Amino acid sequence: MAVNSPLPVAADLKPVAGIEIGFAQAGIKKPNRKDVLVMRLAEGATVAGVFTLNRFCAAPVQVSKANLAAVTNGAAPIRALVVNTGNANAGTGETGLANAQATCAEVARLLGCEAGQVLPFSTGVILEQLPIAKIVAGLPEAVANLTPDNWFNAAEAIMTTDTQPKAASRTVTIGGHTVTMTGISKGAGMIKPNMATMLGYLAFDAKVAQPVLDQLVKYAADRSFNSITIDGDTSTNDSFMLIATGAGSLEIKEASGAEYEALRDAVTDISRNLAQQIIRDGEGATKFITITVEQGRTLEECRKIAYAIAHSPLVKTAFFASDPNLGRILAAVGYAGVDDLDVTKLDLYLDDVLVAQAGGRNPDYQEADGQRVMKQAEILVRVTLGRGDASATVWTCDLSHDYVSINADYRS
Amino acid sequence: MAVNSPLPVAADLKPVAGIEIGFAQAGIKKPNRKDVLVMRLAEGATVAGVFTLNRFCAAPVQVSKANLAAVTNGAAPIRALVVNTGNANAGTGETGLANAQATCAEVARLLGCEAGQVLPFSTGVILEQLPIAKIVAGLPEAVANLTPDNWFNAAEAIMTTDTQPKAASRTVTIGGHTVTMTGISKGAGMIKPNMATMLGYLAFDAKVAQPVLDQLVKYAADRSFNSITIDGDTSTNDSFMLIATGAGSLEIKEASGAEYEALRDAVTDISRNLAQQIIRDGEGATKFITITVEQGRTLEECRKIAYAIAHSPLVKTAFFASDPNLGRILAAVGYAGVDDLDVTKLDLYLDDVLVAQAGGRNPDYQEADGQRVMKQAEILVRVTLGRGDASATVWTCDLSHDYVSINADYRS
């Protein structure tokens, strides 16, 4: 059960001019479920992405990075993306790379472009070879049903153990131009059967120069998909792709100016929404936790402390129990690795409740107040360091019995 | 239920000449349980310690560090240690420091030494002031029953939520001299009611110069108490103290030579045993896991990878389930933060089973073999990096439903 996350409504997911979506049931791991997704992009579209830093990055991640780099170096633009669930094609060596290339080649053949113009993505079990024959057999069906209004099906097609599809859509007006944005995401932690991957795809119909889009995707990812954590386990396949179809009237040529900033902020906002849907659907999650660390010297130290709190099993189990066991949060701050931190300058708030002041218990703090906040489904943890003006925010969920159950079950 | 950890037998815990132990029931948090421990040291004893790096380190940690530093700078030697359970005296500000000092002053008054010659230690609930009156009232009882053969009572007196006392004793012969070593430890993760602290005390009857003991305690701690993890949460009060009573005939003046190395290795071995007893009694632990990373360029990168595996909730739940879901281990290696790691050089073994070879699945690997090892109560995970000759070993336990239950319960 996702935390305060209403099911997206298909009718609310606006088509984005310049991108068509098709899907198929290829029976990669299980029958009778959508497991292959194809996105076809109009001419003039630009694509940029961020990928997992895991050293065991999957074959499709390696191919997608190489194909995007080639475009930057003057190769023909990206015309399609292909996603499969049921198999991550990770830890699969040369055969895995060949299978990812073969998937791109088949999509290219069906769409009439070059294999290098296709970006492949996979999610599912690792250390097993991709069933390439099933994927190749399924692709014609996906290409045959390419339409602009398949976003809800796309959100369903990339689900693994997600309990619900994740999608969002917005229309913004920038400099008199209407820009339509629609995106999907998936991931619920790294879970049974092996590892669920965080995937995010966001398309909008403005025309954006490649270097500008490269900068924009990093900006948005740092403030959305790179600021969430469920269990701290980084997948081998994590990817977030930003697609500017160029089919609309807005054109952005430089990463500056009011129009760029308006687009940047709109993209970041919807990216954050897509990322937060993943946390709300985190495995076993019963609480949605926002952790903000303020008044730090650097962004890095604020993120260190926010993640130390977000990853502490003790803090996460206390949230699950609605137990205002707040020494655990202070202890996590203390071991976050900020060696010169002066804890006597530190305050801790739960929502509006001042729990700790100058590194000690706030004399006016009543446990009943902490209890009231801890019982909420959504909780804000705010730490002020009193040593600078940097800040960082991370979103996470609690650690419940269901987390252990989900991850301790045998792979099916 | 501790994993393969027999209850220590009082009769097996040998008295160490030059140290006497007394305990009391001071009713600090609960009635009718030992909660105050006093250790009196003979003249000529030297003491060295390592302490938590948590920035929220507790008042007694601050006082103990200051008193040890004073001795190094020529102050009178340490003559006593005092430990209380039920309250950690952490996050307690100036009042907490004054209470730690007052505890030392009362012990000093009863034993006829200076307050600066006493080292205080606390474990239990944090963010609450130490009930100093109860401790002062209990100390005479502890001093009245000081005897050399109270080691088993000492092990019981420092327990918090440990399911059993932890202690070990050895006699070694070094250069014709008999050296008797006895130690105790406690800690089971950082747990209800707030945070359990890792405490370790090891005494032996050789005479060791202060600078040599300072070096020895770091050497032993790095290979024992600093190489274990249950949930990655570092307490505010963790301390490991090494006591050389000087009452025996062996004397070590320099940190070199065969006698020093024999003593160093014996101290390290019993320290490792005391540390491993903590993991075997880890909260909810059903498995004892040894993680060895070999062929690394540096000790640091080996430890980074070993801890990434040891802290991964996905790896820990897989151990709990006896599920050979070994992609999770490779993924943890991949995100450990060794940026230039070449995974194609990496092999993964479970005990003697070669699971992954050159970064991919070993073609000869049978899941039944992985399954057989995963079902064991004790499991060795061995990763070889193929890039150097550094290595590191970390000990941990699995993540079970009981871990969540223990930590999600309200504080009682």
XYZ file of N, CA, C and O in Angstrom, chain B residues 125-261:
548
model
N 19.710 4.549 28.237
C 18.893 5.555 27.566
C 19.674 6.864 27.411
O 20.491 7.209 28.272
N 19.479 7.568 26.294
C 20.140 8.867 26.153
C 19.101 9.987 26.222
O 17.901 9.741 26.294
N 19.616 11.221 26.242
C 18.779 12.417 26.366
C 18.073 12.480 27.717
O 17.109 13.203 27.882
N 18.543 11.714 28.679
C 18.012 11.816 30.051
C 19.186 11.935 31.013
O 20.217 11.302 30.815
N 19.015 12.768 32.070
C 20.112 12.986 33.013
C 20.368 11.743 33.863
O 19.450 10.985 34.182
N 21.632 11.552 34.204
C 22.050 10.429 35.042
C 21.456 10.584 36.457
O 21.540 11.662 37.035
N 20.838 9.534 37.000
C 20.340 9.606 38.392
C 21.516 9.476 39.362
O 21.743 8.410 39.959
N 22.246 10.579 39.511
C 23.531 10.544 40.215
C 23.362 10.095 41.671
O 24.205 9.377 42.231
N 22.256 10.486 42.294
C 22.060 10.126 43.712
C 22.013 8.602 43.873
O 22.624 8.032 44.789
N 21.307 7.937 42.964
C 21.216 6.470 43.052
C 22.588 5.829 42.873
O 22.938 4.865 43.564
N 23.373 6.389 41.938
C 24.701 5.810 41.691
C 25.591 6.000 42.915
O 26.234 5.057 43.391
N 25.595 7.218 43.447
C 26.418 7.496 44.644
C 25.986 6.589 45.794
O 26.819 6.029 46.513
N 24.675 6.370 45.901
C 24.176 5.517 46.989
C 24.597 4.060 46.776
O 24.775 3.304 47.740
N 24.779 3.661 45.506
C 25.102 2.264 45.234
C 26.581 1.935 45.295
O 26.971 0.777 45.478
N 27.424 2.954 45.158
C 28.867 2.697 45.037
C 29.487 2.001 46.258
O 30.313 1.099 46.091
N 29.089 2.366 47.497
C 29.709 1.673 48.653
C 29.519 0.157 48.597
O 30.442 -0.609 48.893
N 28.344 -0.293 48.168
C 28.094 -1.735 48.060
C 29.085 -2.353 47.066
O 29.690 -3.401 47.329
N 29.285 -1.666 45.925
C 30.198 -2.191 44.900
C 31.626 -2.271 45.431
O 32.335 -3.257 45.222
N 32.037 -1.230 46.146
C 33.401 -1.208 46.680
C 33.560 -2.260 47.785
O 34.600 -2.904 47.916
N 32.486 -2.500 48.524
C 32.554 -3.448 49.646
C 32.776 -4.883 49.154
O 33.394 -5.686 49.847
N 32.279 -5.188 47.945
C 32.454 -6.579 47.482
C 33.532 -6.721 46.405
O 33.491 -7.662 45.598
N 34.489 -5.815 46.379
C 35.608 -5.929 45.439
C 36.382 -7.221 45.683
O 36.858 -7.458 46.796
N 36.447 -8.082 44.656
C 37.284 -9.281 44.730
C 37.840 -9.579 43.345
O 37.266 -9.132 42.345
N 38.930 -10.358 43.263
C 39.513 -10.662 41.938
C 38.666 -11.629 41.104
O 38.838 -11.703 39.894
N 37.732 -12.344 41.730
C 37.048 -13.422 40.993
C 35.598 -13.062 40.654
O 34.723 -13.907 40.635
N 35.368 -11.789 40.397
C 34.008 -11.323 40.076
C 33.774 -11.119 38.578
O 32.870 -10.385 38.200
N 34.575 -11.751 37.722
C 34.477 -11.463 36.287
C 33.112 -11.827 35.709
O 32.557 -11.088 34.881
N 32.533 -12.959 36.156
C 31.230 -13.341 35.595
C 30.157 -12.333 36.029
O 29.327 -11.893 35.235
N 30.210 -11.917 37.300
C 29.287 -10.877 37.762
C 29.490 -9.581 36.982
O 28.522 -8.879 36.669
N 30.754 -9.289 36.658
C 31.043 -8.069 35.893
C 30.394 -8.148 34.519
O 29.789 -7.189 34.031
N 30.498 -9.328 33.881
C 29.892 -9.510 32.558
C 28.382 -9.317 32.630
O 27.772 -8.719 31.743
N 27.782 -9.792 33.717
C 26.331 -9.619 33.885
C 25.979 -8.165 34.206
O 24.966 -7.641 33.746
N 26.859 -7.499 34.951
C 26.548 -6.143 35.425
C 26.501 -5.130 34.292
O 25.824 -4.110 34.391
N 27.228 -5.397 33.181
C 27.243 -4.413 32.086
C 26.250 -4.759 30.979
O 26.159 -4.043 29.975
N 25.469 -5.833 31.152
C 24.478 -6.195 30.141
C 23.355 -5.161 30.094
O 22.982 -4.590 31.123
N 22.853 -4.890 28.900
C 21.615 -4.107 28.803
C 20.549 -5.029 28.208
O 19.864 -5.720 28.932
N 20.439 -5.037 26.879
C 19.463 -5.965 26.280
C 20.163 -7.205 25.731
O 19.548 -7.981 25.005
N 21.416 -7.377 26.070
C 22.115 -8.609 25.695
C 21.317 -9.801 26.223
O 20.756 -9.745 27.318
N 21.268 -10.877 25.439
C 20.535 -12.059 25.928
C 21.422 -12.903 26.824
O 20.925 -13.782 27.528
N 22.729 -12.679 26.794
C 23.623 -13.441 27.676
C 24.896 -12.650 27.940
O 25.271 -11.785 27.146
N 25.557 -12.933 29.089
C 26.825 -12.261 29.383
C 27.908 -12.717 28.409
O 27.815 -13.801 27.826
N 28.897 -11.860 28.206
C 29.971 -12.132 27.244
C 31.308 -11.986 27.953
O 31.593 -10.924 28.516
N 32.107 -13.029 27.938
C 33.393 -13.004 28.625
C 34.304 -14.068 28.041
O 33.848 -15.006 27.383
N 35.603 -13.894 28.243
C 36.587 -14.879 27.795
C 37.830 -14.773 28.655
O 38.093 -13.728 29.260
N 38.575 -15.857 28.736
C 39.765 -15.915 29.574
C 40.808 -16.791 28.901
O 40.456 -17.774 28.242
N 42.072 -16.388 29.007
C 43.164 -17.155 28.394
C 44.385 -17.098 29.305
O 44.577 -16.122 30.035
N 45.202 -18.115 29.222
C 46.534 -18.058 29.817
C 47.546 -18.357 28.725
O 47.387 -19.336 27.994
N 48.514 -17.482 28.567
C 49.538 -17.693 27.549
C 50.911 -17.611 28.210
O 51.071 -16.965 29.250
N 51.868 -18.281 27.609
C 53.244 -18.217 28.102
C 54.081 -17.451 27.093
O 54.123 -17.806 25.911
N 54.692 -16.381 27.566
C 55.483 -15.518 26.682
C 56.872 -15.334 27.286
O 56.998 -14.818 28.403
N 57.866 -15.820 26.553
C 59.246 -15.687 27.057
C 59.421 -16.310 28.430
O 60.127 -15.768 29.274
N 58.716 -17.421 28.685
C 58.837 -18.108 29.957
C 57.946 -17.538 31.044
O 57.842 -18.091 32.139
N 57.269 -16.421 30.750
C 56.364 -15.809 31.723
C 54.922 -16.227 31.431
O 54.501 -16.240 30.280
N 54.181 -16.571 32.478
C 52.758 -16.859 32.303
C 51.963 -15.553 32.374
O 52.162 -14.751 33.287
N 51.123 -15.339 31.371
C 50.275 -14.146 31.340
C 48.821 -14.594 31.349
O 48.408 -15.404 30.521
N 48.051 -14.096 32.308
C 46.622 -14.413 32.394
C 45.834 -13.222 31.866
O 46.087 -12.075 32.246
N 44.863 -13.523 30.967
C 44.033 -12.490 30.344
C 42.573 -12.838 30.550
O 42.165 -13.958 30.276
N 41.771 -11.871 31.013
C 40.326 -12.064 31.106
C 39.639 -10.782 30.665
O 40.084 -9.679 30.998
N 38.567 -10.949 29.905
C 37.842 -9.782 29.415
C 36.349 -9.999 29.393
O 35.868 -11.138 29.474
N 35.616 -8.904 29.286
C 34.153 -8.928 29.172
C 33.724 -7.946 28.076
O 34.473 -7.021 27.746
N 32.554 -8.182 27.523
C 32.017 -7.242 26.542
C 30.494 -7.243 26.614
O 29.893 -8.135 27.214
N 29.887 -6.242 26.023
C 28.431 -6.170 25.940
C 28.027 -5.354 24.726
O 28.817 -4.591 24.166
N 26.752 -5.525 24.326
C 26.238 -4.799 23.184
C 25.590 -5.780 22.233
O 26.059 -6.893 22.062
N 24.509 -5.358 21.621
C 23.776 -6.257 20.725
C 23.198 -5.455 19.566
O 22.166 -5.780 19.012
N 23.888 -4.404 19.179
C 23.309 -3.451 18.240
C 22.853 -2.262 19.065
O 23.022 -2.241 20.288
N 22.298 -1.277 18.436
C 21.812 -0.104 19.178
C 20.312 -0.228 19.287
O 19.605 -0.127 18.288
N 19.869 -0.532 20.502
C 18.530 -1.110 20.594
C 17.709 -0.489 21.695
O 18.167 0.373 22.434
N 16.466 -0.948 21.761
C 15.547 -0.585 22.822
C 16.268 -0.706 24.155
O 16.976 -1.661 24.353
N 16.101 0.132 25.152
C 15.173 1.240 25.108
C 15.654 2.409 24.253
O 14.875 3.161 23.718
N 16.935 2.551 24.093
C 17.387 3.617 23.218
C 18.591 3.135 22.459
O 18.446 2.529 21.420
N 19.783 3.317 22.957
C 20.898 2.742 22.238
C 21.765 1.919 23.161
O 22.187 2.361 24.207
N 21.970 0.686 22.747
C 22.894 -0.159 23.487
C 24.287 0.208 23.021
O 24.508 0.461 21.854
N 25.186 0.247 23.947
C 26.551 0.615 23.637
C 27.416 -0.621 23.589
O 27.180 -1.568 24.317
N 28.424 -0.575 22.708
C 29.427 -1.619 22.715
C 30.460 -1.254 23.777
O 31.070 -0.190 23.720
N 30.609 -2.093 24.778
C 31.641 -1.898 25.786
C 32.522 -3.138 25.828
O 32.020 -4.262 25.732
N 33.821 -2.932 25.943
C 34.744 -4.042 26.094
C 35.840 -3.688 27.092
O 36.337 -2.546 27.088
N 36.151 -4.614 27.987
C 37.214 -4.425 28.983
C 38.062 -5.680 28.989
O 37.539 -6.781 29.184
N 39.354 -5.508 28.745
C 40.261 -6.658 28.740
C 41.458 -6.346 29.628
O 42.129 -5.330 29.454
N 41.679 -7.214 30.630
C 42.787 -7.022 31.564
C 43.756 -8.190 31.463
O 43.339 -9.323 31.216
N 45.036 -7.918 31.619
C 46.049 -8.986 31.720
C 47.140 -8.520 32.676
O 47.257 -7.329 32.973
N 47.929 -9.485 33.172
C 48.795 -9.156 34.317
C 50.254 -8.888 33.936
O 51.136 -8.989 34.769
N 50.495 -8.567 32.661
C 51.848 -8.131 32.295
C 52.008 -6.652 32.620
O 51.021 -5.951 32.829
N 53.259 -6.201 32.649
C 53.543 -4.776 32.859
C 53.890 -4.187 31.498
O 54.816 -4.667 30.826
N 53.121 -3.195 31.067
C 53.315 -2.632 29.732
C 53.414 -1.116 29.820
O 52.549 -0.461 30.424
N 54.488 -0.566 29.228
C 54.675 0.891 29.240
C 53.506 1.566 28.521
O 52.979 1.031 27.546
N 53.087 2.735 29.005
C 51.908 3.439 28.469
C 51.938 3.602 26.939
O 50.972 3.262 26.269
N 53.047 4.098 26.361
C 53.024 4.287 24.895
C 52.835 2.971 24.135
O 52.203 2.933 23.081
N 53.378 1.903 24.708
C 53.235 0.591 24.073
C 51.779 0.140 24.147
O 51.195 -0.344 23.172
N 51.140 0.337 25.311
C 49.739 -0.072 25.482
C 48.826 0.758 24.580
O 47.861 0.235 24.012
N 49.155 2.059 24.433
C 48.365 2.920 23.531
C 48.374 2.361 22.120
O 47.354 2.361 21.421
N 49.541 1.888 21.707
C 49.665 1.334 20.359
C 48.943 -0.014 20.271
O 48.226 -0.300 19.310
N 49.085 -0.821 21.326
C 48.510 -2.170 21.333
C 46.980 -2.129 21.279
O 46.344 -2.907 20.563
N 46.362 -1.206 22.005
C 44.897 -1.190 22.051
C 44.329 -0.826 20.680
O 43.305 -1.365 20.251
N 45.015 0.057 19.949
C 44.540 0.411 18.600
C 44.696 -0.769 17.648
O 43.800 -1.071 16.851
N 45.827 -1.453 17.774
C 46.074 -2.618 16.908
C 44.981 -3.666 17.130
O 44.369 -4.164 16.179
N 44.708 -3.969 18.406
C 43.729 -5.021 18.714
C 42.311 -4.581 18.338
O 41.529 -5.353 17.784
N 41.969 -3.318 18.601
C 40.614 -2.823 18.315
C 40.328 -2.848 16.815
O 39.240 -3.246 16.388
N 41.310 -2.453 15.999
C 41.099 -2.453 14.546
C 40.780 -3.847 14.033
O 40.055 -4.010 13.052
N 41.304 -4.860 14.707
C 41.117 -6.234 14.243
C 40.027 -6.976 15.019
O 39.875 -8.190 14.864
N 39.289 -6.248 15.852
C 38.238 -6.918 16.643
C 37.004 -6.022 16.728
O 36.141 -6.067 15.849
N 36.944 -5.163 17.747
C 35.743 -4.350 17.956
C 35.495 -3.359 16.826
O 34.350 -2.990 16.568
N 36.542 -2.938 16.122
C 36.343 -2.036 14.984
C 36.131 -2.772 13.668
O 36.146 -2.163 12.604
N 35.928 -4.074 13.740
C 35.652 -4.856 12.528
C 34.346 -5.627 12.637
O 34.138 -6.607 11.933
N 33.462 -5.191 13.523
C 32.152 -5.837 13.632
C 31.063 -4.799 13.363
O 31.256 -3.602 13.603
N 29.942 -5.265 12.832
C 28.807 -4.369 12.658
C 27.522 -5.177 12.693
O 27.459 -6.279 12.150
N 26.520 -4.645 13.358
C 25.200 -5.274 13.360
C 24.283 -4.481 12.450
O 23.764 -4.982 11.463
N 24.137 -3.189 12.711
C 23.236 -2.373 11.890
C 23.902 -1.084 11.402
O 23.245 -0.221 10.837
N 25.205 -0.957 11.641
C 25.907 0.221 11.150
C 25.699 1.457 12.009
O 26.252 2.513 11.712
N 24.900 1.329 13.055
C 24.655 2.488 13.919
C 25.700 2.556 15.022
O 25.774 1.680 15.866
N 26.517 3.594 14.988
C 27.604 3.768 15.958
C 27.083 4.494 17.188
O 26.559 5.598 17.084
N 27.230 3.874 18.335
C 26.700 4.449 19.568
C 27.487 5.668 20.022
O 28.615 5.904 19.592
N 26.860 6.421 20.926
C 27.523 7.593 21.515
C 28.504 7.210 22.609
O 29.217 8.070 23.121
N 28.506 5.945 23.033
C 29.245 5.549 24.231
C 30.256 4.435 24.014
O 30.929 4.026 24.960
N 30.380 3.925 22.785
C 31.274 2.785 22.543
C 32.669 3.015 23.116
O 33.279 4.062 22.884
N 33.163 2.017 23.852
C 34.505 2.108 24.432
C 35.102 0.715 24.560
O 34.399 -0.243 24.866
N 36.394 0.619 24.306
C 37.148 -0.618 24.538
C 38.402 -0.254 25.322
O 39.198 0.577 24.893
N 38.553 -0.847 26.501
C 39.655 -0.501 27.390
C 40.567 -1.696 27.599
O 40.092 -2.804 27.839
N 41.854 -1.439 27.511
C 42.873 -2.468 27.721
C 43.646 -2.115 28.993
O 44.132 -0.991 29.142
N 43.716 -3.088 29.897
C 44.309 -2.852 31.219
C 45.484 -3.806 31.433
O 45.309 -5.027 31.405
N 46.664 -3.242 31.607
C 47.848 -4.044 31.941
C 48.137 -3.810 33.419
O 48.601 -2.735 33.797
N 47.830 -4.824 34.253
C 47.903 -4.579 35.704
C 49.349 -4.486 36.201
O 49.622 -3.913 37.257
N 50.262 -5.111 35.463
C 51.670 -5.055 35.902
C 51.987 -5.960 37.077
O 53.108 -5.969 37.593
N 50.998 -6.776 37.515
C 51.208 -7.629 38.685
C 51.956 -8.911 38.340
O 52.385 -9.645 39.232
N 52.092 -9.210 37.061
C 52.797 -10.438 36.649
C 54.280 -10.175 36.401
O 54.771 -9.065 36.598
N 54.962 -11.195 35.910
C 56.424 -11.071 35.763
C 56.844 -10.584 34.380
O 57.976 -10.129 34.200
N 55.946 -10.662 33.386
C 56.325 -10.184 32.044
C 56.291 -8.661 31.995
O 55.338 -8.040 32.459
N 57.355 -8.084 31.433
C 57.378 -6.631 31.277
C 57.710 -6.298 29.826
O 58.675 -6.816 29.261
N 56.922 -5.439 29.224
C 57.108 -5.016 27.828
C 57.350 -3.513 27.808
O 56.491 -2.734 28.205
N 58.537 -3.124 27.324
C 58.892 -1.701 27.328
C 58.815 -1.080 25.946
O 58.740 0.140 25.805
N 58.864 -1.922 24.905
C 58.854 -1.399 23.551
C 57.882 -2.180 22.673
O 57.671 -3.370 22.888
N 57.297 -1.483 21.674
C 56.321 -2.105 20.774
C 57.025 -2.838 19.642
O 56.769 -2.588 18.456
N 57.948 -3.711 20.006
C 58.654 -4.504 18.996
C 59.274 -5.714 19.684
O 59.301 -5.795 20.910
N 59.735 -6.651 18.888
C 60.363 -7.840 19.453
C 59.372 -8.982 19.604
O 58.151 -8.793 19.548
N 59.915 -10.179 19.807
C 59.107 -11.404 19.829
C 58.093 -11.390 20.979
O 56.940 -11.786 20.808
N 58.517 -10.891 22.172
C 57.603 -10.918 23.313
C 56.430 -9.953 23.084
O 55.279 -10.276 23.370
N 56.754 -8.772 22.550
C 55.668 -7.826 22.257
C 54.698 -8.429 21.249
O 53.475 -8.405 21.443
N 55.237 -9.024 20.194
C 54.363 -9.566 19.152
C 53.518 -10.726 19.668
O 52.345 -10.865 19.318
